[in-house]
C-alpha cells in the first residue's frame, strides 16, 4: 500500500497514461485507484495520444518511451510544441538501465522518470509530487500573489466558458470593470503596507459581492473576480434576473467598494470607478464584453462619473476615436496641422502685444478639427510630443518671419500638455526652436494649466526653472478653473496669469463677480505678474477689465483666432481698437 497519502484536492486530477502494454496500464490504474485517484484515462494506441490529450486535458501524463509506431519521444515532442499542452507535466516510464533514453527524454522536456517495473509507492509519490508542483505553478501563473484573486489570464478563460453556458441557458451576465485609484496612490505616496491592505480589502469585498449576487453551479470553476493590475479589478455576476437588474447591482457594487477602510486609526474612503457591461447586449465573447466594460470605465473617468454603462453608441464613439487616433499619427509630418493666432491686446496702448498660437487639424475628410477634440486624444495615444513640437517650431518660425517682414516684434504664446513637461524634453525642444528660427527667447511664452502642475510639483519645478533660465516666459492658463492653489503661484516662476473665460463671462455682473476678478488681478500684480483676461466678448466686459486694471485682453471682441496670413494683415494694420473694431476686420479675414 502506498505510504504517502496525496492531499485530497489533487485526487480529482485527471491522469492519463500512454503505454502499448495493457497489463502495464491496468496495473498503474489499480495502484492509482487504490491511492484515491478517480480520473484515469489510458490508451495502448500511441497514435491516439495527441487527440486524447487535447480532448481530456489531463493534469499529468505517464508516458512509455518504447512503443510500436509512434515512440514516446515523438509524443513528448508534440506535447511540448503544442501551445495548449506545453506546460503539461510528463512522467516518463523507462527501464532504469537506459541512461541514454533518459537523457534524451530530459532534453525533450520530461518532468520526471519512473523506473519499470513500477513500484506502487514510488508511482504514487512521483505522481503526487508532480501534481503538487503543478498546482503551485498554476497558482503562480494564474493568481495574484497578494490577494489570491485570479489574474486576468485565468479570468478571461473562465469568463469565456461562463458566457458560453449563459448563452445556452439564455441568461444575462453582468461584467464590471473596476478601478480603485487609492490602491496605487497609497503606494506612490510611499505607504506600501496601506496600499496592500486596501487592495486586499477590495478583493474580499469583490468576493462577497460575487457571493451575494451571483449564481454558482455544478462544474463551475468559480472564478468571479480578478485583479488585473495594481488598481484594476473585475467582477462578473451571472444569471441576472433581467436587464433591468444591472443599474441597481452596479450601484450596490460601487457603494460596497466605497465603504471606508480603517487603517492605522484613520478611515480611508476609496473612490472607485465602475464601468458596467452586460452579455449578450454589450458583447457575447469575453473579449468584446471586457472591452465594452473597459470603455464605459474610461468614458466615465473622462466625464468624471464614477459609474457608467456600456452602450452601442459608446462603442461606436470609441471606434471613431480609435480611428481618429490612428489618423492623427503622422498628421504633423503630412502637413495636416495648422496654427491659428489670436491677438492679445495691450489695454494701455490698445495694440497687439502678442498672439496665442492655437493648433487645428485639417483632417482630410472631416475638415478642421478643434484642439479640444484631438489634443486629449494625442495625449492618450502618446502623440502629444509630436504635435507639441510641431506647434512650437511653427509658431517660432511664423513670429520670427513677421518681425523680419517689418510687422513688429510681438510675443507668441504656445500651449503645452502635461506629457511635454513631465517626461518630455520640453526645454530642449523650445531651445532648438528658438535657435532654428532666430526668434529671441523674450518673445516666447509657454502656457501651462494648473491641472498639469497638480501632484507633480517637484517634477515640474526643475523643468520650469530650466525653461525660465533660457529667457522664455511662463503663463498660467485658465486660472481659476483648477485648484487655484495659491502655493502654485508662489512656487512656480510665473510671469503671467490668464483669468479664465468663465470669470470674464460674468462681468460686469454683480458686485461679487467683479470683486472676484479684481482679487485675481490684484493677486497677480502683487506677485509681479501681468494679467491677461481670456474670452472678452463684449464692450461692457472690456470696460470693466480696464477699470480693474487688467493688463492684456484676448477674445472675440477683438478677433477670433485667425490664419497666419490674416494675422499678418491685422499686424500690418495694427490700428487703435477704438478706430477699427477688430472683430469685424478679423471676421472678414478668417474666411
Ligand atoms: P486656451 O489655451 O484657453 O485657448 C483659448 C480658447 O478659447 C481657444 O479655443 C479660443 O479660440 C477660445 N476663445 C478665445 N476667445 C474667446 C471668446 O471671446 N469667446 C469664446 N467663447 N472662446 C474664446 P481653441 O482654439 O478651441 O482651443 C481650446 C484649447 O485647446 C485651448 O484653450 C488650449 O488649452 C488647447 N490648445 C490649443 N492649441 C493647443 C496646442 O498647441 N497644444 C496644446 N497642448 N493645447 C492646445
Ligand atoms: Mg492657452
Ligand atoms: Mg485659456
Coordinates of C-alpha atoms and ligand atoms in Angstrom, one line a residue:
X1 CA 0.0 0.0 0.0
X2 CA 1.3 3.5 -0.7
X3 CA 2.8 5.1 2.3
X4 CA 2.2 8.7 1.4
X5 CA -1.5 9.7 1.1
X6 CA -1.9 12.5 -1.5
X7 CA -3.5 15.8 -0.4
X8 CA -7.2 15.5 -1.2
X9 CA -7.7 18.2 -3.9
X10 CA -5.2 16.5 -6.0
X11 CA -7.2 13.3 -6.1
X12 CA -9.7 14.8 -8.6
X13 CA -6.9 15.5 -11.1
X14 CA -7.2 13.8 -14.4
X15 CA -4.3 11.5 -15.1
X16 CA -3.5 9.9 -18.5
X17 CA -1.2 7.1 -19.5
X18 CA 0.1 6.1 -22.9
X19 CA 1.6 2.6 -22.9
X20 CA 1.2 -0.2 -25.5
X21 CA 1.2 -2.8 -22.8
X22 CA -2.3 -3.3 -21.4
X23 CA -1.0 -5.1 -18.4
X24 CA 1.0 -2.1 -17.5
X25 CA -1.8 0.4 -17.9
X26 CA -4.1 -1.9 -15.8
X27 CA -1.5 -2.2 -13.1
X28 CA -0.8 1.5 -12.9
X29 CA -4.6 2.3 -12.9
X30 CA -5.1 -0.2 -10.0
X31 CA -2.3 1.4 -8.0
X32 CA -3.5 4.9 -8.5
X33 CA -7.1 4.0 -7.8
X34 CA -6.0 2.4 -4.5
X35 CA -4.3 5.7 -3.7
X36 CA -7.6 7.5 -4.3
X37 CA -7.2 8.9 -7.8
X38 CA -10.5 8.5 -9.6
X39 CA -9.9 10.0 -13.0
X40 CA -7.6 7.8 -15.1
X41 CA -7.5 7.6 -18.9
X42 CA -5.3 5.1 -20.6
X43 CA -4.5 4.3 -24.2
X44 CA -2.5 1.5 -25.7
X45 CA -2.6 3.3 -29.1
X46 CA 0.2 5.9 -29.2
X47 CA -1.3 7.2 -32.4
X48 CA -4.4 8.3 -30.4
X49 CA -2.4 10.1 -27.7
X50 CA -2.4 13.6 -29.2
X51 CA -6.2 13.6 -29.8
X52 CA -6.9 12.2 -26.4
X53 CA -4.7 14.8 -24.7
X54 CA -6.5 17.6 -26.4
X55 CA -9.9 16.1 -25.6
X56 CA -9.3 15.4 -21.9
X57 CA -6.8 18.0 -20.9
X58 CA -5.2 15.8 -18.2
X59 CA -3.1 17.3 -15.5
X60 CA -0.4 14.7 -15.7
X61 CA 0.8 12.3 -18.4
X62 CA 2.5 9.0 -17.8
X63 CA 4.4 8.1 -20.9
X64 CA 6.1 4.9 -22.1
X65 CA 9.0 5.5 -24.3
X66 CA 9.3 2.3 -26.3
X67 CA 6.2 1.7 -28.3
X68 CA 5.4 0.5 -31.9
X69 CA 4.6 3.1 -34.5
X70 CA 5.0 6.4 -32.6
X71 CA 7.6 6.5 -29.9
X72 CA 7.2 8.2 -26.5
X73 CA 9.9 10.7 -27.7
X74 CA 7.7 11.8 -30.6
X75 CA 4.7 12.2 -28.3
X76 CA 6.8 14.3 -25.9
X77 CA 7.9 16.5 -28.7
X78 CA 4.4 17.0 -29.9
X79 CA 3.3 17.9 -26.4
X80 CA 6.0 20.5 -25.9
X81 CA 5.3 22.0 -29.3
X82 CA 1.5 22.4 -28.6
X83 CA 0.6 25.8 -27.2
X84 CA -2.2 24.3 -25.0
X85 CA -0.2 21.3 -23.7
X86 CA 3.2 22.9 -23.4
X87 CA 3.2 23.0 -19.6
X88 CA 1.7 19.5 -19.1
X89 CA 3.9 17.5 -16.6
X90 CA 5.1 14.3 -18.2
X91 CA 6.5 11.4 -16.2
X92 CA 8.4 9.0 -18.5
X93 CA 8.4 5.3 -17.8
X94 CA 11.9 3.8 -18.6
X95 CA 13.9 0.9 -17.8
X96 CA 16.3 2.0 -15.1
X97 CA 19.3 0.7 -17.1
X98 CA 18.9 3.0 -20.0
X99 CA 20.6 6.4 -19.2
X100 CA 20.8 7.4 -22.9
X101 CA 17.0 7.3 -23.3
X102 CA 16.6 9.2 -20.0
X103 CA 18.9 11.9 -21.2
X104 CA 17.1 12.3 -24.5
X105 CA 13.7 12.4 -22.7
X106 CA 15.1 15.1 -20.4
X107 CA 16.2 17.2 -23.3
X108 CA 12.8 16.9 -24.8
X109 CA 11.2 18.2 -21.6
X110 CA 10.3 15.2 -19.5
X111 CA 9.3 16.3 -16.0
X112 CA 10.3 13.1 -14.1
X113 CA 11.1 9.4 -14.6
X114 CA 9.7 6.2 -13.2
X115 CA 11.5 3.0 -13.5
X116 CA 9.9 -0.1 -14.9
X117 CA 8.8 -2.4 -13.4
X118 CA 6.7 0.1 -11.5
X119 CA 6.9 0.2 -7.7
X120 CA 3.5 1.3 -6.3
X121 CA 4.9 3.6 -3.6
X122 CA 7.2 5.2 -5.9
X123 CA 4.5 5.7 -8.5
X124 CA 2.2 7.4 -6.0
X125 CA 4.9 9.6 -4.6
X126 CA 6.1 10.8 -8.1
X127 CA 2.5 11.5 -9.2
X128 CA 1.7 13.3 -6.0
X129 CA 4.9 15.5 -6.1
X130 CA 4.4 16.3 -9.7
X131 CA 0.8 17.3 -9.1
X132 CA 1.7 19.4 -6.1
X133 CA 4.3 21.2 -8.1
X134 CA 1.9 21.7 -11.0
X135 CA -0.8 23.2 -8.7
X136 CA 1.8 25.5 -7.2
X137 CA 2.9 26.6 -10.6
X138 CA -0.7 27.1 -11.6
X139 CA -1.3 29.3 -8.7
X140 CA 1.8 31.3 -9.6
X141 CA 0.8 31.9 -13.1
X142 CA -3.0 32.3 -12.6
X143 CA -3.4 34.0 -9.3
X144 CA -2.5 37.3 -7.9
X145 CA 0.0 36.7 -5.1
X146 CA -1.2 39.5 -2.8
X147 CA -5.0 39.0 -2.8
X148 CA -5.2 35.4 -4.0
X149 CA -7.7 36.6 -6.7
X150 CA -7.4 35.1 -10.1
X151 CA -5.4 37.2 -12.6
X152 CA -6.6 38.4 -16.0
X153 CA -5.5 35.4 -17.9
X154 CA -7.5 32.9 -15.8
X155 CA -10.4 35.3 -15.6
X156 CA -10.6 35.7 -19.3
X157 CA -10.6 31.9 -19.9
X158 CA -13.3 31.3 -17.2
X159 CA -15.4 34.2 -18.4
X160 CA -15.4 32.7 -21.9
X161 CA -16.7 29.4 -20.5
X162 CA -19.2 31.1 -18.3
X163 CA -20.6 33.2 -21.2
X164 CA -21.0 30.1 -23.3
X165 CA -23.1 28.4 -20.6
X166 CA -25.1 31.6 -20.0
X167 CA -25.9 31.8 -23.8
X168 CA -27.1 28.2 -23.8
X169 CA -29.4 29.0 -20.9
X170 CA -30.4 32.3 -22.4
X171 CA -29.3 34.2 -19.3
X172 CA -27.7 37.6 -18.9
X173 CA -24.3 38.2 -17.4
X174 CA -23.0 41.4 -15.9
X175 CA -19.4 42.4 -16.1
X176 CA -17.9 45.3 -14.1
X177 CA -14.6 46.9 -14.9
X178 CA -13.4 48.5 -11.7
X179 CA -10.7 51.0 -10.9
X180 CA -9.7 51.8 -7.3
X181 CA -7.1 54.6 -7.7
X182 CA -6.2 54.6 -4.0
X183 CA -4.6 51.2 -4.3
X184 CA -1.9 52.9 -6.5
X185 CA -1.9 56.3 -4.8
X186 CA -1.1 54.8 -1.4
X187 CA 1.9 53.0 -2.8
X188 CA 3.0 56.1 -4.7
X189 CA 2.7 58.1 -1.5
X190 CA 5.2 55.6 -0.1
X191 CA 2.8 53.7 2.1
X192 CA 3.0 50.2 0.5
X193 CA 1.6 48.5 3.6
X194 CA -1.5 50.5 3.5
X195 CA -1.8 50.0 -0.3
X196 CA -1.6 46.2 0.2
X197 CA -4.1 46.3 2.9
X198 CA -6.6 48.3 0.9
X199 CA -6.1 46.1 -2.1
X200 CA -6.8 43.0 0.0
X201 CA -9.9 44.6 1.4
X202 CA -11.1 45.4 -2.1
X203 CA -10.5 41.8 -3.1
X204 CA -12.5 40.4 -0.2
X205 CA -15.4 42.8 -0.9
X206 CA -15.5 41.7 -4.5
X207 CA -15.7 38.0 -3.4
X208 CA -18.5 38.9 -1.1
X209 CA -20.4 40.8 -3.8
X210 CA -20.0 37.8 -6.1
X211 CA -21.5 35.5 -3.5
X212 CA -24.3 37.9 -2.7
X213 CA -25.4 38.4 -6.3
X214 CA -24.2 35.5 -8.4
X215 CA -25.4 32.0 -9.1
X216 CA -22.9 29.2 -8.6
X217 CA -23.4 26.0 -10.4
X218 CA -22.0 22.5 -10.6
X219 CA -18.8 22.2 -12.6
X220 CA -18.3 25.9 -12.5
X221 CA -14.7 27.0 -11.8
X222 CA -16.0 29.6 -9.5
X223 CA -13.9 32.5 -11.0
X224 CA -16.0 35.6 -10.4
X225 CA -13.5 38.4 -9.5
X226 CA -10.0 39.1 -10.6
X227 CA -7.2 41.6 -10.1
X228 CA -6.0 42.9 -13.4
X229 CA -3.3 45.3 -12.3
X230 CA -2.3 47.4 -9.4
X231 CA -5.6 49.4 -9.3
X232 CA -7.9 47.5 -11.7
X233 CA -10.2 44.7 -10.8
X234 CA -13.1 43.0 -12.5
X235 CA -16.2 41.3 -11.3
X236 CA -18.7 39.1 -13.1
X237 CA -22.2 38.3 -11.9
X238 CA -24.1 35.6 -13.8
X239 CA -27.8 34.7 -14.1
X240 CA -29.1 38.3 -13.9
X241 CA -32.8 38.3 -13.2
X242 CA -33.2 40.6 -16.2
X243 CA -31.6 43.5 -18.0
X244 CA -33.2 46.0 -15.6
X245 CA -31.3 44.5 -12.7
X246 CA -28.0 45.9 -13.9
X247 CA -28.2 49.5 -12.6
X248 CA -29.1 48.6 -9.1
X249 CA -26.4 45.9 -9.0
X250 CA -23.8 48.4 -10.3
X251 CA -24.8 50.9 -7.6
X252 CA -24.5 48.3 -4.9
X253 CA -21.1 47.3 -6.1
X254 CA -19.9 50.9 -6.1
X255 CA -21.4 51.5 -2.7
X256 CA -19.7 48.4 -1.2
X257 CA -16.3 49.3 -2.6
X258 CA -16.6 52.9 -1.5
X259 CA -17.1 51.9 2.2
X260 CA -14.3 53.5 4.3
X261 CA -11.5 51.2 5.3
X262 CA -9.9 51.8 8.7
X263 CA -6.2 51.9 8.5
X264 CA -3.9 52.9 11.4
X265 CA -6.9 54.5 13.2
X266 CA -7.9 56.5 10.1
X267 CA -10.8 55.9 7.7
X268 CA -9.7 55.9 4.1
X269 CA -12.6 56.1 1.7
X270 CA -11.9 54.6 -1.7
X271 CA -13.3 56.4 -4.7
X272 CA -13.9 53.5 -7.1
X273 CA -14.8 53.9 -10.8
X274 CA -17.1 51.4 -12.4
X275 CA -17.8 50.5 -16.0
X276 CA -20.7 48.2 -16.4
X277 CA -21.5 45.9 -19.3
X278 CA -23.9 43.1 -19.9
X279 CA -23.8 40.0 -22.1
X280 CA -25.2 39.4 -24.6
X281 CA -26.3 43.0 -25.1
X282 CA -22.8 44.6 -25.0
X283 CA -20.8 41.7 -26.3
X284 CA -21.1 37.9 -26.5
X285 CA -17.4 37.0 -26.2
X286 CA -15.3 37.5 -23.2
X287 CA -13.1 39.9 -25.1
X288 CA -15.9 42.0 -26.5
X289 CA -17.6 42.2 -23.2
X290 CA -14.5 43.2 -21.3
X291 CA -13.8 45.8 -24.0
X292 CA -17.3 47.3 -23.5
X293 CA -16.9 47.4 -19.8
X294 CA -13.4 49.0 -20.0
X295 CA -14.7 51.5 -22.4
X296 CA -17.5 52.5 -20.1
X297 CA -15.0 52.9 -17.3
X298 CA -12.7 55.1 -19.5
X299 CA -15.6 57.2 -20.7
X300 CA -16.8 57.6 -17.1
X301 CA -13.4 58.7 -16.0
X302 CA -13.2 61.2 -18.8
X303 CA -16.6 62.7 -17.9
X304 CA -16.0 62.5 -14.2
X305 CA -18.7 59.9 -13.5
X306 CA -18.0 57.1 -11.1
X307 CA -20.5 54.8 -12.7
X308 CA -21.1 54.4 -16.4
X309 CA -22.7 51.8 -18.6
X310 CA -21.6 50.3 -21.9
X311 CA -23.8 51.1 -24.9
X312 CA -23.7 50.6 -28.7
X313 CA -23.3 54.4 -29.0
X314 CA -20.3 54.3 -26.7
X315 CA -18.8 51.5 -28.8
X316 CA -19.3 53.4 -32.0
X317 CA -17.8 56.6 -30.5
X318 CA -14.9 54.7 -29.3
X319 CA -14.4 53.2 -32.7
X320 CA -14.4 56.7 -34.2
X321 CA -11.9 57.9 -31.6
X322 CA -9.6 54.9 -32.3
X323 CA -9.9 55.7 -36.0
X324 CA -9.1 59.4 -35.4
X325 CA -6.2 58.5 -33.1
X326 CA -4.7 56.3 -35.8
X327 CA -5.1 59.0 -38.4
X328 CA -3.5 61.6 -36.1
X329 CA -0.3 59.6 -36.1
X330 CA 1.9 61.4 -38.6
X331 CA -0.5 64.2 -39.2
X332 CA 2.3 66.8 -38.4
X333 CA 4.6 65.1 -40.9
X334 CA 1.9 65.0 -43.6
X335 CA 1.4 68.7 -43.2
X336 CA -2.2 68.4 -41.8
X337 CA -1.7 70.6 -38.7
X338 CA -2.5 74.4 -38.8
X339 CA -1.8 77.2 -36.4
X340 CA -4.3 79.9 -35.9
X341 CA -3.4 83.0 -34.0
X342 CA -5.5 85.1 -31.6
X343 CA -4.2 88.6 -30.8
X344 CA -3.6 89.6 -27.2
X345 CA -4.3 93.3 -26.9
X346 CA -2.4 95.6 -24.5
X347 CA -5.0 97.7 -22.8
X348 CA -2.8 100.7 -22.2
X349 CA -1.5 101.0 -25.8
X350 CA -4.5 99.3 -27.4
X351 CA -2.1 97.5 -29.7
X352 CA -1.4 93.8 -30.4
X353 CA 1.3 92.9 -27.9
X354 CA 1.3 89.2 -28.6
X355 CA -0.6 86.3 -30.1
X356 CA -1.6 82.9 -28.8
X357 CA -0.9 80.0 -31.2
X358 CA -3.9 77.6 -31.3
X359 CA -3.5 74.4 -33.2
X360 CA -6.1 72.9 -35.5
X361 CA -6.0 69.7 -37.5
X362 CA -7.0 69.9 -41.2
X363 CA -8.5 66.4 -41.4
X364 CA -8.7 65.1 -45.0
X365 CA -12.4 64.1 -44.6
X366 CA -13.7 65.8 -41.6
X367 CA -12.3 69.3 -42.2
X368 CA -10.9 71.5 -39.4
X369 CA -10.8 69.5 -36.1
X370 CA -10.6 71.7 -33.0
X371 CA -7.9 71.1 -30.4
X372 CA -10.3 70.1 -27.7
X373 CA -11.1 67.0 -29.8
X374 CA -7.6 65.9 -30.7
X375 CA -5.2 67.2 -28.1
X376 CA -6.6 64.9 -25.3
X377 CA -6.6 62.1 -27.9
X378 CA -3.0 62.8 -28.8
X379 CA -2.1 62.6 -25.1
X380 CA -3.8 59.2 -24.8
X381 CA -2.1 57.9 -27.9
X382 CA 1.3 59.2 -26.9
X383 CA 1.4 61.6 -29.8
X384 CA 1.3 64.9 -28.0
X385 CA 5.1 65.3 -28.1
X386 CA 5.0 65.1 -31.9
X387 CA 2.1 67.6 -32.1
X388 CA 3.5 69.9 -29.4
X389 CA 6.9 70.0 -31.1
X390 CA 5.4 71.0 -34.4
X391 CA 3.4 73.7 -32.8
X392 CA 6.4 75.2 -31.0
X393 CA 8.6 75.1 -34.2
X394 CA 5.9 76.5 -36.5
X395 CA 5.0 79.3 -34.0
X396 CA 8.6 80.4 -33.6
X397 CA 9.1 80.4 -37.4
X398 CA 6.0 82.4 -38.1
X399 CA 6.6 85.1 -35.5
X400 CA 10.3 85.4 -36.5
X401 CA 9.2 85.9 -40.1
X402 CA 6.7 88.6 -39.1
X403 CA 9.5 90.6 -37.4
X404 CA 11.7 90.0 -40.4
X405 CA 9.0 91.4 -42.7
X406 CA 8.7 94.5 -40.6
X407 CA 5.5 93.6 -38.8
X408 CA 6.9 94.2 -35.4
X409 CA 8.2 92.0 -32.6
X410 CA 5.1 90.5 -31.0
X411 CA 5.3 87.7 -28.5
X412 CA 3.8 84.3 -29.1
X413 CA 2.2 82.0 -26.6
X414 CA 2.2 78.3 -27.1
X415 CA 0.1 75.9 -25.1
X416 CA 1.8 72.8 -23.8
X417 CA 0.4 69.5 -22.5
X418 CA 1.4 67.7 -19.3
X419 CA 3.5 64.9 -21.0
X420 CA 5.6 67.6 -22.7
X421 CA 6.6 68.9 -19.2
X422 CA 6.8 65.6 -17.5
X423 CA 8.8 63.0 -19.4
X424 CA 9.3 65.2 -22.5
X425 CA 12.4 67.3 -23.4
X426 CA 10.4 70.5 -23.5
X427 CA 13.3 72.7 -22.6
X428 CA 15.4 71.2 -25.4
X429 CA 12.5 71.5 -27.9
X430 CA 12.0 75.1 -27.1
X431 CA 15.7 76.0 -27.2
X432 CA 16.1 74.3 -30.6
X433 CA 13.0 76.0 -32.0
X434 CA 14.4 79.4 -30.9
X435 CA 17.8 78.7 -32.4
X436 CA 16.4 77.4 -35.7
X437 CA 14.0 80.3 -36.1
X438 CA 16.2 83.0 -34.7
X439 CA 13.3 84.2 -32.5
X440 CA 14.5 85.9 -29.3
X441 CA 13.5 83.9 -26.2
X442 CA 11.9 87.1 -24.8
X443 CA 9.2 86.7 -27.4
X444 CA 8.2 83.2 -26.5
X445 CA 5.6 82.4 -23.8
X446 CA 4.7 78.9 -22.6
X447 CA 1.2 78.5 -21.3
X448 CA 0.6 75.9 -18.6
X449 CA -2.6 74.9 -16.7
X450 CA -3.0 74.2 -13.0
X451 CA -4.2 70.7 -13.6
X452 CA -0.8 69.9 -15.2
X453 CA 1.1 71.1 -12.2
X454 CA -1.1 69.3 -9.7
X455 CA 0.6 66.4 -7.8
X456 CA 3.7 66.9 -10.0
X457 CA 5.3 69.9 -8.3
X458 CA 8.8 68.5 -7.8
X459 CA 8.9 67.1 -11.4
X460 CA 7.6 70.3 -12.9
X461 CA 9.6 72.7 -10.9
X462 CA 13.0 71.8 -12.3
X463 CA 11.8 71.8 -15.9
X464 CA 10.1 75.1 -15.5
X465 CA 13.1 76.7 -13.9
X466 CA 15.2 75.4 -16.8
X467 CA 12.8 76.9 -19.3
X468 CA 12.7 80.2 -17.4
X469 CA 16.5 80.3 -17.4
X470 CA 16.5 80.4 -21.2
X471 CA 14.6 83.7 -21.1
X472 CA 11.2 82.2 -22.1
X473 CA 8.2 83.4 -20.1
X474 CA 5.7 81.2 -18.3
X475 CA 2.0 81.8 -18.2
X476 CA -0.7 80.1 -16.1
X477 CA -3.7 79.5 -18.3
X478 CA -7.3 79.1 -17.4
X479 CA -6.6 80.4 -13.9
X480 CA -9.5 79.8 -11.5
X481 CA -10.8 76.6 -13.1
X482 CA -8.5 74.2 -11.4
X483 CA -7.5 74.0 -7.8
X484 CA -6.2 77.6 -7.9
X485 CA -3.9 76.8 -5.1
X486 CA -2.0 79.9 -4.1
X487 CA 1.0 77.8 -3.4
X488 CA 1.4 77.2 -7.2
X489 CA 1.5 80.9 -7.8
X490 CA 4.2 81.2 -5.2
X491 CA 6.3 78.2 -6.1
X492 CA 6.4 78.4 -9.8
X493 CA 8.4 81.0 -11.7
X494 CA 5.4 82.5 -13.5
X495 CA 5.3 85.7 -15.5
X496 CA 1.7 85.8 -16.5
X497 CA -1.7 84.9 -15.2
X498 CA -4.7 84.3 -17.5
X499 CA -8.1 84.8 -15.9
X500 CA -10.3 82.1 -17.3
X501 CA -13.2 83.0 -19.7
X502 CA -15.8 81.7 -17.2
X503 CA -15.0 84.6 -14.8
X504 CA -14.8 87.2 -17.6
X505 CA -18.1 86.0 -18.9
X506 CA -19.9 87.2 -15.8
X507 CA -18.5 90.7 -15.9
X508 CA -19.6 93.3 -15.0
X509 CA -22.3 91.3 -13.3
X510 CA -22.8 91.5 -9.5
X511 CA -20.5 93.1 -7.0
X512 CA -19.2 89.6 -6.2
X513 CA -18.4 88.8 -9.8
X514 CA -16.3 92.0 -10.2
X515 CA -14.7 91.5 -6.8
X516 CA -13.6 88.1 -7.7
X517 CA -11.8 89.2 -10.9
X518 CA -10.4 92.3 -9.1
X519 CA -8.9 90.0 -6.5
X520 CA -7.3 87.7 -9.1
X521 CA -5.9 90.7 -11.0
X522 CA -4.5 92.3 -7.7
X523 CA -3.1 89.0 -6.7
X524 CA -1.3 88.6 -10.0
X525 CA 0.1 92.1 -9.8
X526 CA 1.2 91.8 -6.2
X527 CA 3.2 88.7 -7.2
X528 CA 4.8 90.6 -10.1
X529 CA 2.8 89.0 -12.9
X530 CA 1.0 90.6 -15.8
X531 CA -2.6 89.6 -16.0
X532 CA -4.5 88.6 -19.2
X533 CA -8.3 88.2 -19.4
X534 CA -9.4 85.5 -21.7
X535 CA -12.6 85.3 -23.7
X536 CA -13.6 89.0 -23.8
X537 CA -16.6 89.2 -26.0
X538 CA -18.4 92.5 -25.1
X539 CA -17.6 96.1 -24.7
X540 CA -19.0 96.0 -21.2
X541 CA -16.6 93.3 -20.2
X542 CA -13.7 95.3 -21.7
X543 CA -14.7 98.5 -19.8
X544 CA -14.9 96.6 -16.6
X545 CA -11.5 94.9 -17.1
X546 CA -10.0 98.3 -17.9
X547 CA -11.3 99.7 -14.6
X548 CA -9.9 96.7 -12.8
X549 CA -6.5 97.4 -14.2
X550 CA -6.1 94.3 -16.3
X551 CA -3.0 94.4 -18.5
X552 CA -4.0 92.4 -21.6
X553 CA -7.2 91.1 -23.1
X554 CA -7.9 88.4 -25.6
X555 CA -11.3 87.5 -27.0
X556 CA -13.8 87.6 -29.9
X557 CA -14.4 91.3 -29.3
X558 CA -11.1 92.0 -30.9
X559 CA -10.5 88.9 -33.0
X560 CA -11.2 85.2 -33.2
X561 CA -8.1 83.1 -33.7
X562 CA -7.2 83.7 -37.4
X563 CA -5.0 82.1 -40.0
X564 CA -1.4 83.2 -40.3
X565 CA -1.9 85.4 -43.4
X566 CA -4.9 87.0 -41.7
X567 CA -2.9 87.7 -38.6
X568 CA -0.2 89.4 -40.7
X569 CA -2.9 91.8 -42.1
X570 CA -4.0 92.5 -38.6
X571 CA -0.5 93.3 -37.6
X572 CA 0.1 95.4 -40.7
X573 CA -3.0 97.5 -39.9
X574 CA -2.5 97.4 -36.1
X575 CA -5.0 100.2 -35.8
X576 CA -6.1 101.5 -32.4
X577 CA -9.0 99.4 -31.4
X578 CA -11.4 102.3 -30.9
X579 CA -11.0 103.4 -34.5
X580 CA -11.4 100.0 -36.1
X581 CA -13.4 97.3 -34.4
X582 CA -11.0 94.4 -35.0
X583 CA -13.7 91.8 -34.6
X584 CA -15.2 93.0 -37.9
X585 CA -11.8 93.1 -39.6
X586 CA -10.9 89.6 -38.3
X587 CA -14.2 88.1 -39.2
X588 CA -13.6 89.2 -42.8
X589 CA -10.1 87.9 -42.7
X590 CA -10.8 84.4 -41.4
X591 CA -13.0 83.3 -44.3
Ligands
LIG1 P1 -6.9 78.0 -24.2 O1 -5.5 77.9 -24.3 O2 -7.6 78.5 -23.0 O3 -7.3 78.8 -25.5 C1 -8.4 79.7 -25.6 C2 -9.6 79.1 -26.2 O4 -10.7 80.0 -26.1 C3 -9.4 78.9 -27.7 O5 -10.1 77.8 -28.1 C4 -10.0 80.2 -28.3 O6 -10.5 80.0 -29.6 C5 -11.2 80.4 -27.3 N1 -11.6 81.8 -27.2 C6 -10.8 82.8 -27.4 N2 -11.5 84.0 -27.2 C7 -12.8 83.6 -27.0 C8 -14.0 84.3 -26.7 O7 -14.1 85.5 -26.7 N3 -15.1 83.6 -26.5 C9 -15.1 82.2 -26.6 N4 -16.2 81.6 -26.4 N5 -13.9 81.5 -26.8 C10 -12.8 82.2 -27.0 P2 -9.5 76.7 -29.0 O8 -8.6 77.3 -30.1 O9 -10.6 75.8 -29.5 O10 -8.5 75.9 -28.0 C11 -9.1 75.3 -27.0 C12 -8.0 74.8 -26.0 O11 -7.2 73.8 -26.7 C13 -7.0 75.8 -25.6 O12 -7.5 76.6 -24.6 C14 -5.8 75.0 -25.2 O13 -6.0 74.5 -23.9 C15 -5.9 73.8 -26.2 N6 -4.9 74.0 -27.2 C16 -5.0 74.8 -28.3 N7 -3.8 74.7 -29.0 C17 -3.0 73.8 -28.3 C18 -1.7 73.4 -28.5 O14 -1.0 73.7 -29.5 N8 -1.2 72.5 -27.6 C19 -1.9 72.1 -26.5 N9 -1.4 71.3 -25.6 N10 -3.1 72.6 -26.3 C20 -3.7 73.4 -27.2
LIG2 MG1 -4.0 79.0 -23.8
LIG3 MG1 -7.2 79.6 -21.5

